[in-house]
Amino acid sequence: DVKVTQSSRYLVKRTGEKVFLECVQDMDHENMFWYRQDPGLGLRLIYFSYDVKMKEKGDIPEGYSVSREKKERFSLILESASTNQTSMYLCASSDTSGEQYFGPGTRLTVT
Amino acid sequence: GESVGLHLPTLSVQEGDNSIINCAYSNSASDYFIWYKQESGKGPQFIIDIRSNMDKRQGQRVTVLLNKTVKHLSLQIAATQPGDSAVYFCAENISNDYKLSFGAGTTVTVRA
C-alpha cells in the first residue's frame, strides 16, 4: 500500500510565524505535490516537484516555498504566515502513471 | 482559464439507488481523468480513472463514462451505500504533464 504521511493533522500558528509542513511518501515516487483545499474551490496546486532538489510553481505559489532534499520528503514552507493561509493542506505523490496518492491533510489555522 | 467543473455541488441519494455524478471539462488536450472520493477528515482516495482513448471503464460498483465530443465525464455508483457518502472530485491531466486539475467537488449524501 502506498503511504503518504503528513507531519501534523492540526496546526495553530500566529500571524508572521514561519511554518513548516512535512510530507513523506514510501513508494519511491518521483513526483510530489502540495495543494490547499478550501470550501467551494476544490484543490489548488501550490508547488510540485519532479525530482530531488527540483521544484515548480503551481497555480497559487505566492506566500509559499518548498524544499525537496530527499526523494521521499517534500516540505511546504510558509515564510510569514497570514490569516488568508488558513486552510487544509494536502500532500500527494505519484509515479509516471499519473495517479496521485494523497496524505490525510493538515488543517492549518493562522490567528 | 480552462478548468474542470462539476455540475452540481450536492447530491442526495436514497440508499440502494444508483448515483450519477457529472463533471464538465474544457481542455480538449486532456488525456487522463480520475475520480477521487474524500471522506470527512481524510485525504482524497482514488476511485477509478480513464484515458482519452476509452469512453467507458468499470470498477467495483463504479463506472466512469467519458464523452469527448461534449467534454463530459460522469461517475456512476451502483446500489449506493451509506459508506458512499463523501465529496467526489473529478480531475484531469493534460498530456505529458503529471499535474492534475481538480473540480470543486460534489457532496453526496446517502439517505437511509
PDB file of C-alpha atoms in Angstrom:
ATOM      1  CA  ASP A   1       0.000   0.000   0.000  1.00  0.00           C
ATOM      2  CA  VAL A   2       1.212   3.446  -0.889  1.00  0.00           C
ATOM      3  CA  LYS A   3       1.523   5.589   2.146  1.00  0.00           C
ATOM      4  CA  VAL A   4       1.779   9.355   2.241  1.00  0.00           C
ATOM      5  CA  THR A   5       2.131  10.834   5.689  1.00  0.00           C
ATOM      6  CA  GLN A   6       1.965  14.425   6.834  1.00  0.00           C
ATOM      7  CA  SER A   7       3.650  15.610   9.984  1.00  0.00           C
ATOM      8  CA  SER A   8       0.612  17.137  11.664  1.00  0.00           C
ATOM      9  CA  ARG A   9      -3.161  16.757  11.369  1.00  0.00           C
ATOM     10  CA  TYR A  10      -3.860  20.103  13.033  1.00  0.00           C
ATOM     11  CA  LEU A  11      -1.708  23.190  13.499  1.00  0.00           C
ATOM     12  CA  VAL A  12      -2.408  26.584  15.012  1.00  0.00           C
ATOM     13  CA  LYS A  13       0.083  29.341  14.284  1.00  0.00           C
ATOM     14  CA  ARG A  14       0.242  33.072  14.784  1.00  0.00           C
ATOM     15  CA  THR A  15       0.439  35.669  12.031  1.00  0.00           C
ATOM     16  CA  GLY A  16       4.047  36.218  10.991  1.00  0.00           C
ATOM     17  CA  GLU A  17       5.342  32.855  12.169  1.00  0.00           C
ATOM     18  CA  LYS A  18       7.363  30.609   9.886  1.00  0.00           C
ATOM     19  CA  VAL A  19       5.520  27.351   9.329  1.00  0.00           C
ATOM     20  CA  PHE A  20       6.862  24.026   8.078  1.00  0.00           C
ATOM     21  CA  LEU A  21       4.572  21.311   6.756  1.00  0.00           C
ATOM     22  CA  GLU A  22       6.285  17.998   6.139  1.00  0.00           C
ATOM     23  CA  CYS A  23       5.264  15.211   3.807  1.00  0.00           C
ATOM     24  CA  VAL A  24       6.835  11.784   3.396  1.00  0.00           C
ATOM     25  CA  GLN A  25       5.980   9.039   0.891  1.00  0.00           C
ATOM     26  CA  ASP A  26       7.211   5.474   0.984  1.00  0.00           C
ATOM     27  CA  MET A  27       6.723   4.353  -2.631  1.00  0.00           C
ATOM     28  CA  ASP A  28       9.817   5.841  -4.238  1.00  0.00           C
ATOM     29  CA  HIS A  29       7.646   8.170  -6.319  1.00  0.00           C
ATOM     30  CA  GLU A  30       9.358  10.775  -8.443  1.00  0.00           C
ATOM     31  CA  ASN A  31       6.589  13.361  -8.275  1.00  0.00           C
ATOM     32  CA  MET A  32       5.297  15.150  -5.216  1.00  0.00           C
ATOM     33  CA  PHE A  33       2.689  17.886  -4.861  1.00  0.00           C
ATOM     34  CA  TRP A  34       1.318  20.370  -2.354  1.00  0.00           C
ATOM     35  CA  TYR A  35      -2.298  21.553  -2.580  1.00  0.00           C
ATOM     36  CA  ARG A  36      -4.534  23.679  -0.469  1.00  0.00           C
ATOM     37  CA  GLN A  37      -8.211  22.882  -0.183  1.00  0.00           C
ATOM     38  CA  ASP A  38     -10.836  25.494   0.595  1.00  0.00           C
ATOM     39  CA  PRO A  39     -14.643  25.139   0.596  1.00  0.00           C
ATOM     40  CA  GLY A  40     -16.120  25.556  -2.857  1.00  0.00           C
ATOM     41  CA  LEU A  41     -12.713  25.881  -4.526  1.00  0.00           C
ATOM     42  CA  GLY A  42     -11.590  22.279  -4.720  1.00  0.00           C
ATOM     43  CA  LEU A  43      -7.886  21.511  -4.634  1.00  0.00           C
ATOM     44  CA  ARG A  44      -5.470  24.160  -5.863  1.00  0.00           C
ATOM     45  CA  LEU A  45      -1.877  23.327  -6.653  1.00  0.00           C
ATOM     46  CA  ILE A  46       0.725  25.336  -4.750  1.00  0.00           C
ATOM     47  CA  TYR A  47       4.017  23.707  -5.772  1.00  0.00           C
ATOM     48  CA  PHE A  48       5.198  20.423  -7.183  1.00  0.00           C
ATOM     49  CA  SER A  49       8.449  18.580  -7.679  1.00  0.00           C
ATOM     50  CA  TYR A  50       9.522  16.045 -10.293  1.00  0.00           C
ATOM     51  CA  ASP A  51      12.810  15.151  -8.663  1.00  0.00           C
ATOM     52  CA  VAL A  52      15.121  15.832  -5.755  1.00  0.00           C
ATOM     53  CA  LYS A  53      16.111  19.494  -5.465  1.00  0.00           C
ATOM     54  CA  MET A  54      13.707  20.345  -8.249  1.00  0.00           C
ATOM     55  CA  LYS A  55      10.558  22.457  -7.812  1.00  0.00           C
ATOM     56  CA  GLU A  56       7.951  24.067 -10.000  1.00  0.00           C
ATOM     57  CA  LYS A  57       5.330  26.668  -9.163  1.00  0.00           C
ATOM     58  CA  GLY A  58       1.726  25.612  -9.304  1.00  0.00           C
ATOM     59  CA  ASP A  59      -1.309  27.841  -9.626  1.00  0.00           C
ATOM     60  CA  ILE A  60      -1.044  29.682  -6.285  1.00  0.00           C
ATOM     61  CA  PRO A  61       2.624  29.765  -5.154  1.00  0.00           C
ATOM     62  CA  GLU A  62       2.584  33.263  -3.612  1.00  0.00           C
ATOM     63  CA  GLY A  63       3.462  33.226   0.076  1.00  0.00           C
ATOM     64  CA  TYR A  64       4.854  29.682  -0.058  1.00  0.00           C
ATOM     65  CA  SER A  65       8.125  27.948  -0.766  1.00  0.00           C
ATOM     66  CA  VAL A  66       9.140  24.283  -0.851  1.00  0.00           C
ATOM     67  CA  SER A  67      12.124  22.070  -0.264  1.00  0.00           C
ATOM     68  CA  ARG A  68      12.927  18.613  -1.602  1.00  0.00           C
ATOM     69  CA  GLU A  69      16.286  17.478  -0.306  1.00  0.00           C
ATOM     70  CA  LYS A  70      15.418  13.766  -0.365  1.00  0.00           C
ATOM     71  CA  LYS A  71      13.230  11.853  -2.769  1.00  0.00           C
ATOM     72  CA  GLU A  72      10.755  10.733  -0.137  1.00  0.00           C
ATOM     73  CA  ARG A  73      10.286  14.089   1.579  1.00  0.00           C
ATOM     74  CA  PHE A  74       8.643  17.280   0.323  1.00  0.00           C
ATOM     75  CA  SER A  75       8.284  20.247   2.663  1.00  0.00           C
ATOM     76  CA  LEU A  76       5.988  23.244   2.320  1.00  0.00           C
ATOM     77  CA  ILE A  77       7.138  26.451   3.989  1.00  0.00           C
ATOM     78  CA  LEU A  78       5.093  29.493   4.869  1.00  0.00           C
ATOM     79  CA  GLU A  79       7.774  32.150   5.393  1.00  0.00           C
ATOM     80  CA  SER A  80       5.453  34.517   7.260  1.00  0.00           C
ATOM     81  CA  ALA A  81       2.040  33.028   7.923  1.00  0.00           C
ATOM     82  CA  SER A  82      -1.023  35.158   7.261  1.00  0.00           C
ATOM     83  CA  THR A  83      -4.671  34.616   8.154  1.00  0.00           C
ATOM     84  CA  ASN A  84      -5.578  34.020   4.495  1.00  0.00           C
ATOM     85  CA  GLN A  85      -3.364  30.937   4.593  1.00  0.00           C
ATOM     86  CA  THR A  86      -5.745  29.252   6.995  1.00  0.00           C
ATOM     87  CA  SER A  87      -6.699  26.151   5.046  1.00  0.00           C
ATOM     88  CA  MET A  88      -6.445  22.395   4.633  1.00  0.00           C
ATOM     89  CA  TYR A  89      -3.108  21.437   3.111  1.00  0.00           C
ATOM     90  CA  LEU A  90      -2.810  18.189   1.195  1.00  0.00           C
ATOM     91  CA  CYS A  91       0.338  16.475   0.002  1.00  0.00           C
ATOM     92  CA  ALA A  92       0.349  13.912  -2.806  1.00  0.00           C
ATOM     93  CA  SER A  93       2.836  11.774  -4.677  1.00  0.00           C
ATOM     94  CA  SER A  94       2.705   9.965  -7.994  1.00  0.00           C
ATOM     95  CA  ASP A  95       4.719   7.843 -10.351  1.00  0.00           C
ATOM     96  CA  THR A  96       4.583   8.118 -14.135  1.00  0.00           C
ATOM     97  CA  SER A  97       1.078   6.607 -14.304  1.00  0.00           C
ATOM     98  CA  GLY A  98      -0.409   9.947 -13.288  1.00  0.00           C
ATOM     99  CA  GLU A  99      -2.492   8.703 -10.366  1.00  0.00           C
ATOM    100  CA  GLN A 100      -1.801  10.775  -7.279  1.00  0.00           C
ATOM    101  CA  TYR A 101      -1.852   9.338  -3.772  1.00  0.00           C
ATOM    102  CA  PHE A 102      -2.819  11.738  -1.024  1.00  0.00           C
ATOM    103  CA  GLY A 103      -1.892  12.151   2.601  1.00  0.00           C
ATOM    104  CA  PRO A 104      -4.527  12.763   5.299  1.00  0.00           C
ATOM    105  CA  GLY A 105      -4.080  16.524   5.232  1.00  0.00           C
ATOM    106  CA  THR A 106      -3.002  19.193   7.696  1.00  0.00           C
ATOM    107  CA  ARG A 107      -5.601  21.673   8.857  1.00  0.00           C
ATOM    108  CA  LEU A 108      -3.714  24.911   9.498  1.00  0.00           C
ATOM    109  CA  THR A 109      -5.244  27.806  11.380  1.00  0.00           C
ATOM    110  CA  VAL A 110      -3.409  31.130  11.418  1.00  0.00           C
ATOM    111  CA  THR A 111      -4.610  33.559  14.085  1.00  0.00           C
TER     112      THR A 111
ATOM    113  CA  GLY B   1      -8.525  29.813 -17.922  1.00  0.00           C
ATOM    114  CA  GLU B   2      -9.569  26.259 -18.601  1.00  0.00           C
ATOM    115  CA  SER B   3     -10.794  24.249 -15.664  1.00  0.00           C
ATOM    116  CA  VAL B   4     -12.621  21.190 -14.566  1.00  0.00           C
ATOM    117  CA  GLY B   5     -16.037  21.703 -13.092  1.00  0.00           C
ATOM    118  CA  LEU B   6     -18.844  19.665 -11.634  1.00  0.00           C
ATOM    119  CA  HIS B   7     -22.461  20.280 -12.498  1.00  0.00           C
ATOM    120  CA  LEU B   8     -23.910  20.087  -9.002  1.00  0.00           C
ATOM    121  CA  PRO B   9     -22.321  20.842  -5.636  1.00  0.00           C
ATOM    122  CA  THR B  10     -24.602  18.431  -3.750  1.00  0.00           C
ATOM    123  CA  LEU B  11     -26.437  15.204  -4.459  1.00  0.00           C
ATOM    124  CA  SER B  12     -28.851  13.371  -2.168  1.00  0.00           C
ATOM    125  CA  VAL B  13     -29.451   9.706  -2.964  1.00  0.00           C
ATOM    126  CA  GLN B  14     -31.658   7.027  -1.463  1.00  0.00           C
ATOM    127  CA  GLU B  15     -29.729   4.009  -0.202  1.00  0.00           C
ATOM    128  CA  GLY B  16     -29.828   1.290  -2.830  1.00  0.00           C
ATOM    129  CA  ASP B  17     -30.390   3.668  -5.746  1.00  0.00           C
ATOM    130  CA  ASN B  18     -27.784   4.405  -8.389  1.00  0.00           C
ATOM    131  CA  SER B  19     -25.867   7.690  -8.217  1.00  0.00           C
ATOM    132  CA  ILE B  20     -24.628   9.727 -11.141  1.00  0.00           C
ATOM    133  CA  ILE B  21     -22.087  12.483 -10.594  1.00  0.00           C
ATOM    134  CA  ASN B  22     -21.240  14.703 -13.524  1.00  0.00           C
ATOM    135  CA  CYS B  23     -18.202  16.704 -14.497  1.00  0.00           C
ATOM    136  CA  ALA B  24     -17.556  19.046 -17.407  1.00  0.00           C
ATOM    137  CA  TYR B  25     -14.051  19.816 -18.585  1.00  0.00           C
ATOM    138  CA  SER B  26     -12.946  22.428 -21.056  1.00  0.00           C
ATOM    139  CA  ASN B  27      -9.411  21.431 -22.028  1.00  0.00           C
ATOM    140  CA  SER B  28      -9.548  19.359 -25.194  1.00  0.00           C
ATOM    141  CA  ALA B  29      -5.887  18.403 -24.700  1.00  0.00           C
ATOM    142  CA  SER B  30      -6.641  16.476 -21.508  1.00  0.00           C
ATOM    143  CA  ASP B  31      -5.936  12.786 -21.957  1.00  0.00           C
ATOM    144  CA  TYR B  32      -6.321  11.305 -18.488  1.00  0.00           C
ATOM    145  CA  PHE B  33      -9.132  11.663 -15.973  1.00  0.00           C
ATOM    146  CA  ILE B  34      -9.512  10.470 -12.400  1.00  0.00           C
ATOM    147  CA  TRP B  35     -12.342  10.348  -9.909  1.00  0.00           C
ATOM    148  CA  TYR B  36     -11.461  10.751  -6.239  1.00  0.00           C
ATOM    149  CA  LYS B  37     -13.537  10.233  -3.111  1.00  0.00           C
ATOM    150  CA  GLN B  38     -12.867  12.259   0.012  1.00  0.00           C
ATOM    151  CA  GLU B  39     -14.439  11.246   3.295  1.00  0.00           C
ATOM    152  CA  SER B  40     -14.634  13.640   6.194  1.00  0.00           C
ATOM    153  CA  GLY B  41     -11.243  14.184   7.824  1.00  0.00           C
ATOM    154  CA  LYS B  42      -9.330  12.225   5.194  1.00  0.00           C
ATOM    155  CA  GLY B  43      -7.357  12.926   2.066  1.00  0.00           C
ATOM    156  CA  PRO B  44      -8.811  12.124  -1.380  1.00  0.00           C
ATOM    157  CA  GLN B  45      -8.740   8.459  -2.368  1.00  0.00           C
ATOM    158  CA  PHE B  46      -8.546   7.132  -5.907  1.00  0.00           C
ATOM    159  CA  ILE B  47     -11.752   5.549  -7.206  1.00  0.00           C
ATOM    160  CA  ILE B  48     -11.273   4.998 -10.913  1.00  0.00           C
ATOM    161  CA  ASP B  49      -9.508   6.513 -13.887  1.00  0.00           C
ATOM    162  CA  ILE B  50      -9.937   6.614 -17.635  1.00  0.00           C
ATOM    163  CA  ARG B  51      -7.753   7.619 -20.546  1.00  0.00           C
ATOM    164  CA  SER B  52      -8.969   9.561 -23.541  1.00  0.00           C
ATOM    165  CA  ASN B  53      -8.743   6.555 -25.870  1.00  0.00           C
ATOM    166  CA  MET B  54     -11.626   4.947 -23.965  1.00  0.00           C
ATOM    167  CA  ASP B  55     -15.233   6.009 -23.418  1.00  0.00           C
ATOM    168  CA  LYS B  56     -16.154   3.688 -20.558  1.00  0.00           C
ATOM    169  CA  ARG B  57     -14.404   1.902 -17.728  1.00  0.00           C
ATOM    170  CA  GLN B  58     -15.884  -0.208 -14.969  1.00  0.00           C
ATOM    171  CA  GLY B  59     -14.712  -0.975 -11.488  1.00  0.00           C
ATOM    172  CA  GLN B  60     -16.343  -2.496  -8.474  1.00  0.00           C
ATOM    173  CA  ARG B  61     -19.805  -0.836  -8.317  1.00  0.00           C
ATOM    174  CA  VAL B  62     -18.462   2.176 -10.208  1.00  0.00           C
ATOM    175  CA  THR B  63     -18.430   3.118 -13.872  1.00  0.00           C
ATOM    176  CA  VAL B  64     -16.791   6.135 -15.471  1.00  0.00           C
ATOM    177  CA  LEU B  65     -18.065   7.436 -18.791  1.00  0.00           C
ATOM    178  CA  LEU B  66     -16.138   9.845 -20.977  1.00  0.00           C
ATOM    179  CA  ASN B  67     -17.767  11.814 -23.771  1.00  0.00           C
ATOM    180  CA  LYS B  68     -15.021  13.711 -25.553  1.00  0.00           C
ATOM    181  CA  THR B  69     -17.422  15.283 -28.031  1.00  0.00           C
ATOM    182  CA  VAL B  70     -19.100  17.362 -25.344  1.00  0.00           C
ATOM    183  CA  LYS B  71     -16.170  17.221 -22.884  1.00  0.00           C
ATOM    184  CA  HIS B  72     -18.183  15.464 -20.221  1.00  0.00           C
ATOM    185  CA  LEU B  73     -17.196  12.927 -17.592  1.00  0.00           C
ATOM    186  CA  SER B  74     -19.501  11.060 -15.248  1.00  0.00           C
ATOM    187  CA  LEU B  75     -19.189   8.659 -12.340  1.00  0.00           C
ATOM    188  CA  GLN B  76     -21.930   6.143 -11.758  1.00  0.00           C
ATOM    189  CA  ILE B  77     -22.190   4.341  -8.441  1.00  0.00           C
ATOM    190  CA  ALA B  78     -24.410   1.284  -8.368  1.00  0.00           C
ATOM    191  CA  ALA B  79     -26.553   0.417  -5.347  1.00  0.00           C
ATOM    192  CA  THR B  80     -25.372   3.400  -3.310  1.00  0.00           C
ATOM    193  CA  GLN B  81     -24.498   2.599   0.293  1.00  0.00           C
ATOM    194  CA  PRO B  82     -24.123   4.810   3.387  1.00  0.00           C
ATOM    195  CA  GLY B  83     -20.351   4.434   3.096  1.00  0.00           C
ATOM    196  CA  ASP B  84     -20.520   6.198  -0.257  1.00  0.00           C
ATOM    197  CA  SER B  85     -21.365   9.463   1.476  1.00  0.00           C
ATOM    198  CA  ALA B  86     -18.414  11.717   0.698  1.00  0.00           C
ATOM    199  CA  VAL B  87     -17.182  14.510  -1.539  1.00  0.00           C
ATOM    200  CA  TYR B  88     -16.346  13.361  -5.066  1.00  0.00           C
ATOM    201  CA  PHE B  89     -13.828  15.157  -7.248  1.00  0.00           C
ATOM    202  CA  CYS B  90     -13.025  14.760 -10.889  1.00  0.00           C
ATOM    203  CA  ALA B  91      -9.536  15.650 -12.050  1.00  0.00           C
ATOM    204  CA  GLU B  92      -7.934  15.972 -15.469  1.00  0.00           C
ATOM    205  CA  ASN B  93      -4.385  15.701 -16.691  1.00  0.00           C
ATOM    206  CA  ILE B  94      -3.005  17.302 -19.814  1.00  0.00           C
ATOM    207  CA  SER B  95      -0.679  15.243 -21.996  1.00  0.00           C
ATOM    208  CA  ASN B  96       2.922  14.865 -20.804  1.00  0.00           C
ATOM    209  CA  ASP B  97       2.207  16.687 -17.601  1.00  0.00           C
ATOM    210  CA  TYR B  98       1.840  14.988 -14.219  1.00  0.00           C
ATOM    211  CA  LYS B  99      -0.211  17.817 -12.772  1.00  0.00           C
ATOM    212  CA  LEU B 100      -3.915  17.307 -12.134  1.00  0.00           C
ATOM    213  CA  SER B 101      -6.567  19.995 -12.307  1.00  0.00           C
ATOM    214  CA  PHE B 102      -9.454  19.405  -9.889  1.00  0.00           C
ATOM    215  CA  GLY B 103     -13.082  20.405  -9.930  1.00  0.00           C
ATOM    216  CA  ALA B 104     -14.780  21.918  -6.883  1.00  0.00           C
ATOM    217  CA  GLY B 105     -16.378  18.643  -5.800  1.00  0.00           C
ATOM    218  CA  THR B 106     -19.858  17.176  -5.339  1.00  0.00           C
ATOM    219  CA  THR B 107     -21.027  16.247  -1.858  1.00  0.00           C
ATOM    220  CA  VAL B 108     -23.022  13.022  -1.953  1.00  0.00           C
ATOM    221  CA  THR B 109     -25.352  12.257   0.943  1.00  0.00           C
ATOM    222  CA  VAL B 110     -26.974   8.831   1.162  1.00  0.00           C
ATOM    223  CA  ARG B 111     -30.407   8.702   2.799  1.00  0.00           C
ATOM    224  CA  ALA B 112     -31.324   5.587   4.752  1.00  0.00           C
TER     225      ALA B 112
END
